[in-house]
Amino acid sequence: MKRWKKLMAVTVAVVLAAVPVQAMAAGWEAEEQESFSGAWEVAELADTSGLAGGIMAQEAAEGSVELLSADIPASCSQQEWDVLAYTNKERLAAGLDPLTTFTRMQWAAGTRAIELHTLFDHIRPDGSMCYTVLNDKNISGWWTAAENIAAGYGSAASVVEGWMNSPGHRANILTKDLSHMGVGYYYTNSGYGAHWVQLFIGSCNFNSLSITGLEDGLVVERGTSLEELGLACKLTCSHGNSYLPLDEAYCSGYDPKDTSGEPQTVTVNVLGRSTTFQITVKGAQVPGNTSLRVTGRTTSTVSVQWDRVSGAEGYTVWYQSEYDNGVSRKVFTGGNVTSWTHTNLQPGTKYFYTVRAWVDNGTGGTHDYVFGEQSPTQRGTTKPVAARIASVTASDGKIKVRLSKAADGAELYSMCYGNSADCFGEGDFRVGIRTQYTSRTLTPEFEPGVYYVAVKSYRDLGNNKKIYGDWSNVVRVPVRN
C-alpha cells in the first residue's frame, strides 16, 4: 500500500497572565484565524506535505535503550533515542545547545504519537490543544513549548531530514530557548504507518552531569568512536534526571588510535557542566593473513584479487616483472578494497605479486604501520599480441604460412588448420606445426580440398604451462592436385 507523508509544526509560549490572545488554527490544510481566551499564544504554524524521504513499512519500536532502562523504561524506544541524537546534531551544527529528555516528556510525546493515528493535528482528539498533554503528565516549570509532528517516514534519520527541510519545523528544532525534547513514535499497519512527534519545552538550568552505561575498566577496540559505545549523558534539573546521547562534539581527550594500553581520560563538557571518564584502547593490532590470486590477464593488464581481512585498514601489493631489478608496490587504503587491475604492462611478460594487510597504529598525525603475513607469491603473465597472417600458399599438397611480423611477447607460434572458418572457435582444429619462426610449411601432406588456417602466438612458461595470445586472422586456402 502506498503511504503518503505529511508534517505539521506549531510553537506556543505561555504568557505570564491569562489574557485573551489571537491564535492560528492548527487544522490540516487550513490557516483560519480564530480568537479564544486562554494562556496560549501560537507563534508559528507550518504545514508541508509531499516532502522528500523514503516511505517504507517499519515494525513496531525496537525496544527501549538498554542503558536508560532504570530511569526511562519502555518510554524511550530506539527510534525515539535516534531522533533525539539526530536533532541534537542539527542544533550543534547551528551553534545551539543540545536537548535532553526525561521520563514524563517521553510519556507526553508517546501519548501524542498514539493520538496522531486518530487525528493528525495539533488539536488533540478531545478538542484541546496539543500542549495540554504536558499538564496531563504533570510537567511544569516551562516557559515555552513547541511541537513537530510527521507521519509516513520510515526512519529516525528520514523524519528529522524532512523536518529540517521544512522552514516551520526547522525553526522549532533550532529555537534557542529550548532545553528538553520528548520524542514519540507509534507504528500501525494502517494509514500512514509510522507516526512521529517532537515535543519541546524550555527552559531549564542543569546541575550535575554524569555518564551512564559505563563499565569499570572500559576497554575498546582500536578505532572505536565514542558514539558507538551507546553512552548517555545524565543531567539533573528541576524535572529530575534527564538524558541525551553522548556525542563526540562534547568530548575531548580521546584518541581511538592510541594503542599504548594506557587509560585515557575523556572530558565531557555539555550544557555548562563537565565530567570525566576513563577509556583504554586495546594495544597494537596485527591484521590476519590473506591470500592472492590472479583472476584475469590481457596483453597489457593483469588482474589480481585477495581475501578481505577483518580489522584491516588497507592492503599493500608488491609486484615485480621478470625483467625488473627491484620491487614496486601499490598501497590501497580501505579494508574493503580487495582487487586491482595492473595496467600498462608489456605483452608476454611474467609479473609476480604478493599482498599484505595492514593497520595504522600511529597517533597524532604520525604513522605506525603493522603488517600481517605476506601472501604466497603468484605469477600473472600477460598474453602475447595476436599473430597476423600475411599469406598462405599451397603447392604439391603442402601449405606454407607466412606471418606479417613477429608478435610482441610471443616466443612460439602454433600454426593450425581445419575444415571451416569456425573450427578454431569450436575447438575442431589440428596443429600443423609449432615453431619459433614466422614463416613455415605445415608438416602434414594435404589431400585436395579447401582448408582454413589460423595461428596462435604463445609463450612457454615451463612445467607444461603456456600463455596464448588470441587467434590470428583466418585464411582460406584451396589445395589442388
Short mmCIF file of C-alpha atoms in Angstrom, two decimals:
data_model
loop_
_atom_site.label_atom_id
_atom_site.label_comp_id
_atom_site.label_asym_id
_atom_site.label_seq_id
_atom_site.Cartn_x
_atom_site.Cartn_y
_atom_site.Cartn_z
CA MET A 1 0.00 0.00 0.00
CA LYS A 2 1.36 3.40 -0.95
CA ARG A 3 1.73 5.67 2.06
CA TRP A 4 1.93 9.46 1.90
CA LYS A 5 3.87 11.66 4.27
CA LYS A 6 2.84 14.88 5.94
CA LEU A 7 4.25 17.25 8.53
CA MET A 8 2.86 19.92 10.82
CA ALA A 9 4.51 22.28 13.28
CA VAL A 10 3.26 24.62 15.96
CA THR A 11 5.01 26.74 18.56
CA VAL A 12 3.44 28.32 21.65
CA ALA A 13 4.58 30.36 24.62
CA VAL A 14 2.92 30.60 28.00
CA VAL A 15 2.17 34.17 28.88
CA LEU A 16 2.58 35.38 32.45
CA ALA A 17 -1.02 36.49 32.72
CA ALA A 18 -4.12 34.77 31.47
CA VAL A 19 -5.31 37.23 28.86
CA PRO A 20 -7.14 36.77 25.56
CA VAL A 21 -4.79 36.23 22.65
CA GLN A 22 -5.05 35.70 18.90
CA ALA A 23 -4.25 32.25 17.60
CA MET A 24 -3.91 30.40 14.31
CA ALA A 25 -5.86 27.19 13.99
CA ALA A 26 -3.78 24.04 13.73
CA GLY A 27 -6.16 22.33 11.29
CA TRP A 28 -4.83 20.37 8.30
CA GLU A 29 -4.90 22.37 5.05
CA ALA A 30 -6.40 25.32 6.88
CA GLU A 31 -4.92 28.55 8.14
CA GLU A 32 -8.04 30.21 9.53
CA GLN A 33 -7.55 32.63 12.39
CA GLU A 34 -9.78 32.30 15.39
CA SER A 35 -9.96 34.03 18.74
CA PHE A 36 -10.12 32.29 22.06
CA SER A 37 -9.35 33.03 25.66
CA GLY A 38 -6.62 31.16 27.44
CA ALA A 39 -2.96 31.02 28.27
CA TRP A 40 -1.69 30.00 24.81
CA GLU A 41 -0.09 32.15 22.17
CA VAL A 42 0.59 30.37 18.89
CA ALA A 43 3.74 31.83 17.42
CA GLU A 44 4.03 29.69 14.31
CA LEU A 45 2.23 27.03 12.36
CA ALA A 46 3.75 25.19 9.42
CA ASP A 47 2.07 22.64 7.17
CA THR A 48 4.13 20.89 4.48
CA SER A 49 3.13 17.82 2.51
CA GLY A 50 4.94 15.75 -0.07
CA LEU A 51 8.43 16.30 1.31
CA ALA A 52 11.24 14.09 0.05
CA GLY A 53 12.02 10.98 2.02
CA GLY A 54 11.55 7.26 1.82
CA ILE A 55 8.27 5.60 2.59
CA MET A 56 8.69 2.13 3.96
CA ALA A 57 6.89 -0.11 6.35
CA GLN A 58 8.56 -0.44 9.72
CA GLU A 59 7.96 -2.82 12.55
CA ALA A 60 6.96 -1.56 15.97
CA ALA A 61 9.50 0.09 18.26
CA GLU A 62 12.64 -1.98 18.67
CA GLY A 63 12.64 -1.68 22.46
CA SER A 64 13.99 0.74 25.00
CA VAL A 65 17.57 1.92 25.13
CA GLU A 66 19.18 -0.55 27.49
CA LEU A 67 21.42 1.89 29.32
CA LEU A 68 18.41 4.02 30.27
CA SER A 69 16.17 1.19 31.38
CA ALA A 70 16.45 2.06 35.07
CA ASP A 71 15.19 5.64 34.62
CA ILE A 72 13.33 5.61 31.31
CA PRO A 73 11.83 2.13 30.98
CA ALA A 74 9.99 1.33 27.76
CA SER A 75 9.23 5.05 27.38
CA CYS A 76 12.25 5.62 25.10
CA SER A 77 12.46 3.34 22.08
CA GLN A 78 15.50 3.11 19.83
CA GLN A 79 13.72 5.15 17.15
CA GLU A 80 12.95 7.90 19.67
CA TRP A 81 16.50 7.92 21.02
CA ASP A 82 17.83 8.20 17.46
CA VAL A 83 15.55 11.18 16.72
CA LEU A 84 17.00 12.92 19.78
CA ALA A 85 20.53 12.17 18.60
CA TYR A 86 19.93 13.42 15.03
CA THR A 87 18.12 16.52 16.30
CA ASN A 88 21.00 17.40 18.61
CA LYS A 89 23.46 17.09 15.74
CA GLU A 90 21.42 19.67 13.82
CA ARG A 91 21.41 22.01 16.82
CA LEU A 92 25.15 21.57 17.37
CA ALA A 93 25.78 22.38 13.71
CA ALA A 94 23.84 25.63 14.25
CA GLY A 95 25.84 26.51 17.37
CA LEU A 96 22.99 25.72 19.78
CA ASP A 97 22.89 23.68 22.97
CA PRO A 98 21.61 20.11 22.67
CA LEU A 99 18.29 18.96 24.12
CA THR A 100 17.62 16.34 26.78
CA THR A 101 14.65 14.13 27.53
CA PHE A 102 13.16 12.75 30.73
CA THR A 103 10.55 10.18 31.61
CA ARG A 104 7.46 12.39 31.73
CA MET A 105 8.41 14.13 28.47
CA GLN A 106 8.63 10.71 26.85
CA TRP A 107 5.23 9.79 28.25
CA ALA A 108 3.75 13.02 26.89
CA ALA A 109 5.29 12.63 23.42
CA GLY A 110 4.32 8.96 23.32
CA THR A 111 0.72 9.86 24.09
CA ARG A 112 0.70 12.42 21.29
CA ALA A 113 2.15 9.90 18.81
CA ILE A 114 -0.70 7.48 19.52
CA GLU A 115 -3.25 10.30 19.20
CA LEU A 116 -1.92 11.17 15.73
CA HIS A 117 -3.23 7.87 14.42
CA THR A 118 -6.73 9.03 15.37
CA LEU A 119 -6.32 12.71 14.43
CA PHE A 120 -3.24 14.03 12.64
CA ASP A 121 -3.36 17.53 14.05
CA HIS A 122 -2.01 19.77 16.77
CA ILE A 123 -5.52 19.60 18.21
CA ARG A 124 -5.97 16.50 20.34
CA PRO A 125 -8.87 14.08 19.75
CA ASP A 126 -10.68 15.58 22.78
CA GLY A 127 -10.55 19.04 21.16
CA SER A 128 -7.84 20.52 23.39
CA MET A 129 -4.52 21.93 22.19
CA CYS A 130 -1.56 19.57 21.94
CA TYR A 131 0.22 21.14 24.92
CA THR A 132 -2.42 20.05 27.39
CA VAL A 133 -0.63 16.70 27.35
CA LEU A 134 2.09 18.38 29.42
CA ASN A 135 -0.43 19.07 32.18
CA ASP A 136 -1.74 15.50 31.87
CA LYS A 137 1.75 14.19 32.65
CA ASN A 138 2.34 16.70 35.49
CA ILE A 139 5.11 18.55 33.63
CA SER A 140 5.53 22.07 35.00
CA GLY A 141 8.20 24.74 35.21
CA TRP A 142 8.42 25.53 31.49
CA TRP A 143 8.11 28.89 29.73
CA THR A 144 7.91 27.98 26.06
CA ALA A 145 6.88 24.93 24.09
CA ALA A 146 6.69 23.65 20.53
CA GLU A 147 5.53 20.58 18.68
CA ASN A 148 6.52 18.99 15.36
CA ILE A 149 4.55 16.05 14.01
CA ALA A 150 5.03 13.79 10.99
CA ALA A 151 3.66 10.59 9.51
CA GLY A 152 4.81 8.11 6.88
CA TYR A 153 8.56 8.43 7.42
CA GLY A 154 10.26 5.08 7.85
CA SER A 155 13.27 6.00 9.98
CA ALA A 156 14.54 8.50 12.53
CA ALA A 157 17.06 9.90 10.05
CA SER A 158 14.48 10.48 7.32
CA VAL A 159 11.92 12.17 9.55
CA VAL A 160 14.50 14.58 11.03
CA GLU A 161 15.67 15.35 7.49
CA GLY A 162 12.06 16.02 6.48
CA TRP A 163 11.53 18.39 9.39
CA MET A 164 14.81 20.19 8.68
CA ASN A 165 13.79 20.71 5.05
CA SER A 166 10.60 22.50 6.14
CA PRO A 167 11.05 26.10 7.37
CA GLY A 168 8.48 25.92 10.18
CA HIS A 169 9.72 22.64 11.58
CA ARG A 170 13.34 23.71 11.18
CA ALA A 171 12.61 26.87 13.15
CA ASN A 172 11.20 24.81 16.01
CA ILE A 173 14.20 22.47 16.06
CA LEU A 174 16.60 25.41 16.02
CA THR A 175 14.84 27.54 18.63
CA LYS A 176 17.47 28.74 21.08
CA ASP A 177 15.41 28.87 24.28
CA LEU A 178 14.62 25.16 24.49
CA SER A 179 16.11 22.62 26.85
CA HIS A 180 14.03 19.42 26.64
CA MET A 181 12.53 17.38 23.82
CA GLY A 182 10.30 14.35 24.21
CA VAL A 183 10.09 12.10 21.17
CA GLY A 184 7.07 9.97 20.35
CA TYR A 185 6.98 7.10 17.85
CA TYR A 186 3.92 4.98 17.12
CA TYR A 187 3.56 2.47 14.30
CA THR A 188 0.41 0.93 12.90
CA ASN A 189 -0.14 -1.26 9.86
CA SER A 190 -2.87 1.05 8.58
CA GLY A 191 -2.91 4.63 7.35
CA TYR A 192 0.42 6.43 7.40
CA GLY A 193 2.26 3.66 9.24
CA ALA A 194 4.83 5.45 11.38
CA HIS A 195 3.75 8.50 13.42
CA TRP A 196 6.36 10.82 14.90
CA VAL A 197 6.26 13.64 17.46
CA GLN A 198 8.83 16.13 18.73
CA LEU A 199 7.56 17.88 21.85
CA PHE A 200 9.79 20.74 23.04
CA ILE A 201 9.83 22.79 26.23
CA GLY A 202 12.16 25.38 27.72
CA SER A 203 13.99 26.36 29.62
CA CYS A 204 15.91 24.68 32.44
CA ASN A 205 19.17 25.17 34.27
CA PHE A 206 21.16 21.98 34.60
CA ASN A 207 23.09 20.84 37.64
CA SER A 208 25.18 17.68 37.93
CA LEU A 209 26.46 15.70 34.92
CA SER A 210 27.41 12.03 34.81
CA ILE A 211 27.83 9.39 32.10
CA THR A 212 25.60 6.31 32.15
CA GLY A 213 26.33 2.97 30.55
CA LEU A 214 29.97 2.92 31.67
CA GLU A 215 31.69 -0.28 32.72
CA ASP A 216 34.61 -0.48 35.10
CA GLY A 217 37.85 -0.61 33.14
CA LEU A 218 36.20 0.30 29.83
CA VAL A 219 38.35 -1.23 27.06
CA VAL A 220 37.51 -0.81 23.37
CA GLU A 221 38.85 -1.92 20.03
CA ARG A 222 41.15 0.42 18.18
CA GLY A 223 39.21 2.88 16.01
CA THR A 224 36.01 2.70 18.09
CA SER A 225 34.20 6.03 18.22
CA LEU A 226 32.65 7.24 21.46
CA GLU A 227 29.23 7.33 19.83
CA GLU A 228 29.49 3.61 19.03
CA LEU A 229 29.61 2.85 22.76
CA GLY A 230 25.96 3.82 23.30
CA LEU A 231 26.74 6.05 26.28
CA ALA A 232 24.39 8.74 27.57
CA CYS A 233 24.84 11.99 29.44
CA LYS A 234 22.70 12.18 32.60
CA LEU A 235 21.95 15.64 33.99
CA THR A 236 19.75 16.92 36.78
CA CYS A 237 17.37 19.85 36.60
CA SER A 238 14.05 20.90 38.13
CA HIS A 239 12.41 17.97 36.32
CA GLY A 240 14.74 15.40 37.88
CA ASN A 241 17.07 13.26 35.78
CA SER A 242 17.25 13.98 32.07
CA TYR A 243 19.30 12.36 29.32
CA LEU A 244 20.84 12.86 25.91
CA PRO A 245 23.05 10.64 23.72
CA LEU A 246 26.78 11.19 24.18
CA ASP A 247 28.16 12.97 21.11
CA GLU A 248 31.84 13.26 20.31
CA ALA A 249 31.31 17.00 19.90
CA TYR A 250 31.05 17.28 23.70
CA CYS A 251 34.24 15.29 24.32
CA SER A 252 37.97 15.91 24.38
CA GLY A 253 41.00 13.82 25.29
CA TYR A 254 40.10 10.68 23.35
CA ASP A 255 42.30 9.20 20.62
CA PRO A 256 40.84 6.00 19.13
CA LYS A 257 44.27 5.13 17.70
CA ASP A 258 46.21 5.46 20.94
CA THR A 259 47.18 1.83 21.45
CA SER A 260 49.70 2.45 24.21
CA GLY A 261 47.47 0.48 26.55
CA GLU A 262 47.33 3.40 29.00
CA PRO A 263 43.91 4.66 30.17
CA GLN A 264 42.75 7.86 28.51
CA THR A 265 40.79 10.47 30.44
CA VAL A 266 37.88 11.78 28.39
CA THR A 267 36.44 15.14 29.41
CA VAL A 268 32.77 15.78 28.64
CA ASN A 269 31.51 19.39 28.53
CA VAL A 270 27.82 19.85 27.81
CA LEU A 271 25.12 22.29 28.90
CA GLY A 272 27.51 24.15 31.19
CA ARG A 273 28.52 21.03 33.11
CA SER A 274 31.63 18.88 32.98
CA THR A 275 32.67 15.38 33.96
CA THR A 276 35.32 12.82 33.04
CA PHE A 277 35.58 9.10 32.47
CA GLN A 278 38.39 6.73 31.51
CA ILE A 279 38.72 4.51 28.49
CA THR A 280 41.52 2.26 27.22
CA VAL A 281 42.11 1.34 23.59
CA LYS A 282 43.44 -2.16 23.03
CA GLY A 283 47.12 -2.49 22.14
CA ALA A 284 48.61 -2.61 18.67
CA GLN A 285 46.67 -4.88 16.35
CA VAL A 286 48.29 -7.25 13.92
CA PRO A 287 45.98 -7.97 10.99
CA GLY A 288 45.34 -11.50 9.86
CA ASN A 289 46.78 -13.14 6.78
CA THR A 290 45.33 -13.03 3.29
CA SER A 291 45.88 -14.87 0.03
CA LEU A 292 46.14 -13.54 -3.51
CA ARG A 293 45.12 -15.00 -6.86
CA VAL A 294 45.34 -13.90 -10.49
CA THR A 295 41.85 -13.51 -11.92
CA GLY A 296 42.46 -12.20 -15.43
CA ARG A 297 45.00 -11.02 -17.99
CA THR A 298 45.21 -9.30 -21.36
CA THR A 299 48.16 -8.24 -23.48
CA SER A 300 48.66 -5.20 -21.21
CA THR A 301 46.93 -5.97 -17.90
CA VAL A 302 46.93 -8.47 -15.04
CA SER A 303 44.02 -8.54 -12.57
CA VAL A 304 44.53 -9.81 -9.02
CA GLN A 305 42.19 -10.35 -6.09
CA TRP A 306 42.79 -11.08 -2.42
CA ASP A 307 40.76 -12.13 0.61
CA ARG A 308 39.37 -9.46 2.91
CA VAL A 309 40.91 -9.40 6.39
CA SER A 310 38.72 -8.44 9.34
CA GLY A 311 40.01 -5.28 11.01
CA ALA A 312 42.42 -4.39 8.21
CA GLU A 313 42.62 -0.70 7.30
CA GLY A 314 44.32 -1.30 3.98
CA TYR A 315 46.46 -3.56 1.83
CA THR A 316 49.81 -3.24 0.08
CA VAL A 317 50.52 -5.21 -3.10
CA TRP A 318 54.17 -5.74 -4.03
CA TYR A 319 54.92 -6.59 -7.66
CA GLN A 320 57.87 -7.16 -9.98
CA SER A 321 58.31 -8.17 -13.62
CA GLU A 322 60.79 -10.81 -14.68
CA TYR A 323 63.00 -8.03 -16.05
CA ASP A 324 62.89 -5.70 -13.02
CA ASN A 325 65.78 -5.45 -10.60
CA GLY A 326 63.64 -4.03 -7.80
CA VAL A 327 60.18 -4.44 -6.31
CA SER A 328 57.41 -1.86 -6.63
CA ARG A 329 54.29 -1.51 -4.51
CA LYS A 330 50.72 -0.31 -4.71
CA VAL A 331 49.02 0.86 -1.48
CA PHE A 332 45.25 0.58 -1.02
CA THR A 333 43.61 2.47 1.84
CA GLY A 334 40.37 0.92 3.00
CA GLY A 335 39.70 -2.50 4.44
CA ASN A 336 37.10 -3.35 1.79
CA VAL A 337 39.39 -2.94 -1.23
CA THR A 338 40.19 -6.48 -2.39
CA SER A 339 41.08 -6.29 -6.09
CA TRP A 340 43.34 -4.46 -8.51
CA THR A 341 43.99 -4.42 -12.25
CA HIS A 342 47.64 -3.71 -13.04
CA THR A 343 47.74 -1.76 -16.32
CA ASN A 344 50.21 -0.54 -18.96
CA LEU A 345 52.17 -3.79 -18.96
CA GLN A 346 54.33 -5.39 -21.63
CA PRO A 347 52.82 -8.29 -23.60
CA GLY A 348 54.04 -11.82 -22.97
CA THR A 349 55.79 -10.84 -19.75
CA LYS A 350 55.81 -12.55 -16.34
CA TYR A 351 54.76 -10.46 -13.35
CA PHE A 352 54.88 -11.59 -9.72
CA TYR A 353 52.53 -10.41 -6.95
CA THR A 354 52.16 -10.67 -3.19
CA VAL A 355 49.93 -8.80 -0.72
CA ARG A 356 49.87 -7.94 2.98
CA ALA A 357 47.06 -6.47 5.09
CA TRP A 358 47.91 -3.59 7.44
CA VAL A 359 46.62 -1.32 10.18
CA ASP A 360 47.96 2.10 11.10
CA ASN A 361 48.62 2.27 14.83
CA GLY A 362 50.09 5.77 14.59
CA THR A 363 48.75 8.71 16.59
CA GLY A 364 48.91 12.47 16.38
CA GLY A 365 49.42 12.57 12.62
CA THR A 366 52.26 10.04 12.63
CA HIS A 367 52.04 6.59 11.04
CA ASP A 368 52.92 3.25 12.56
CA TYR A 369 52.00 0.53 10.10
CA VAL A 370 51.67 -3.02 11.35
CA PHE A 371 51.52 -5.69 8.62
CA GLY A 372 50.11 -9.17 8.51
CA GLU A 373 51.99 -12.06 6.94
CA GLN A 374 52.95 -11.86 3.28
CA SER A 375 50.76 -13.94 1.00
CA PRO A 376 52.31 -16.63 -1.23
CA THR A 377 53.68 -15.11 -4.44
CA GLN A 378 51.54 -15.57 -7.53
CA ARG A 379 52.58 -15.21 -11.16
CA GLY A 380 50.49 -13.42 -13.73
CA THR A 381 51.74 -13.41 -17.32
CA THR A 382 50.34 -11.03 -19.89
CA LYS A 383 49.14 -12.52 -23.15
CA PRO A 384 51.34 -12.10 -26.23
CA VAL A 385 49.97 -9.98 -29.05
CA ALA A 386 47.96 -11.95 -31.61
CA ALA A 387 49.84 -13.03 -34.72
CA ARG A 388 48.87 -11.67 -38.12
CA ILE A 389 48.97 -13.92 -41.23
CA ALA A 390 50.38 -12.16 -44.28
CA SER A 391 49.89 -15.05 -46.74
CA VAL A 392 49.04 -18.74 -47.06
CA THR A 393 50.05 -20.69 -50.19
CA ALA A 394 49.55 -24.31 -51.28
CA SER A 395 51.74 -26.35 -53.62
CA ASP A 396 52.19 -30.11 -54.14
CA GLY A 397 49.99 -30.92 -51.16
CA LYS A 398 51.91 -28.61 -48.85
CA ILE A 399 50.62 -25.45 -47.12
CA LYS A 400 53.04 -22.65 -46.29
CA VAL A 401 52.18 -19.92 -43.77
CA ARG A 402 53.93 -16.58 -43.54
CA LEU A 403 53.28 -14.04 -40.76
CA SER A 404 53.46 -10.31 -41.33
CA LYS A 405 55.95 -9.94 -38.44
CA ALA A 406 56.88 -11.36 -35.06
CA ALA A 407 54.12 -10.91 -32.48
CA ASP A 408 55.15 -8.84 -29.44
CA GLY A 409 55.64 -11.01 -26.38
CA ALA A 410 55.49 -14.29 -28.33
CA GLU A 411 58.24 -16.91 -28.36
CA LEU A 412 56.45 -19.54 -30.42
CA TYR A 413 53.56 -19.98 -32.84
CA SER A 414 51.04 -22.75 -33.17
CA MET A 415 50.03 -22.88 -36.86
CA CYS A 416 46.70 -24.68 -37.09
CA TYR A 417 44.24 -25.78 -39.77
CA GLY A 418 40.69 -27.06 -40.08
CA ASN A 419 37.80 -27.60 -42.45
CA SER A 420 35.80 -24.45 -41.67
CA ALA A 421 36.37 -20.88 -40.62
CA ASP A 422 34.50 -21.56 -37.38
CA CYS A 423 36.52 -24.58 -36.34
CA PHE A 424 39.05 -22.56 -34.32
CA GLY A 425 36.43 -21.12 -32.03
CA GLU A 426 34.75 -24.51 -31.70
CA GLY A 427 37.99 -26.38 -30.93
CA ASP A 428 37.66 -28.62 -34.01
CA PHE A 429 41.11 -27.99 -35.49
CA ARG A 430 44.54 -29.61 -35.73
CA VAL A 431 48.01 -28.26 -35.08
CA GLY A 432 50.05 -28.19 -38.27
CA ILE A 433 53.33 -27.17 -36.65
CA ARG A 434 54.76 -25.43 -33.59
CA THR A 435 57.58 -23.12 -34.49
CA GLN A 436 59.60 -20.13 -33.42
CA TYR A 437 59.74 -18.85 -36.98
CA THR A 438 57.32 -16.51 -38.70
CA SER A 439 57.35 -18.49 -41.97
CA ARG A 440 56.91 -22.28 -42.03
CA THR A 441 55.39 -25.11 -44.03
CA LEU A 442 52.85 -27.23 -42.19
CA THR A 443 54.07 -30.81 -41.74
CA PRO A 444 51.05 -32.83 -42.97
CA GLU A 445 50.61 -33.60 -46.65
CA PHE A 446 47.14 -32.36 -47.55
CA GLU A 447 44.57 -34.05 -49.75
CA PRO A 448 42.91 -31.86 -52.35
CA GLY A 449 40.22 -29.67 -50.83
CA VAL A 450 39.60 -26.37 -49.09
CA TYR A 451 41.29 -25.67 -45.75
CA TYR A 452 41.33 -22.82 -43.27
CA VAL A 453 44.46 -21.68 -41.43
CA ALA A 454 44.91 -19.62 -38.25
CA VAL A 455 47.80 -19.05 -35.85
CA LYS A 456 48.09 -18.70 -32.10
CA SER A 457 51.09 -16.88 -30.66
CA TYR A 458 52.23 -18.14 -27.28
CA ARG A 459 54.93 -18.30 -24.69
CA ASP A 460 56.10 -21.49 -22.97
CA LEU A 461 56.17 -20.87 -19.20
CA GLY A 462 57.64 -24.26 -18.29
CA ASN A 463 56.08 -27.06 -16.28
CA ASN A 464 53.73 -27.74 -19.21
CA LYS A 465 52.17 -24.28 -18.90
CA LYS A 466 51.71 -21.89 -21.79
CA ILE A 467 50.19 -18.44 -22.19
CA TYR A 468 48.46 -17.90 -25.54
CA GLY A 469 47.53 -14.80 -27.46
CA ASP A 470 44.26 -14.51 -29.33
CA TRP A 471 43.69 -16.22 -32.66
CA SER A 472 45.12 -14.56 -35.73
CA ASN A 473 43.05 -13.78 -38.77
CA VAL A 474 41.66 -16.86 -40.54
CA VAL A 475 42.81 -17.51 -44.14
CA ARG A 476 41.11 -19.84 -46.66
CA VAL A 477 43.42 -21.89 -48.87
CA PRO A 478 42.48 -24.41 -51.62
CA VAL A 479 44.73 -27.44 -52.19
CA ARG A 480 44.62 -28.86 -55.73
CA ASN A 481 46.01 -31.96 -57.41
#
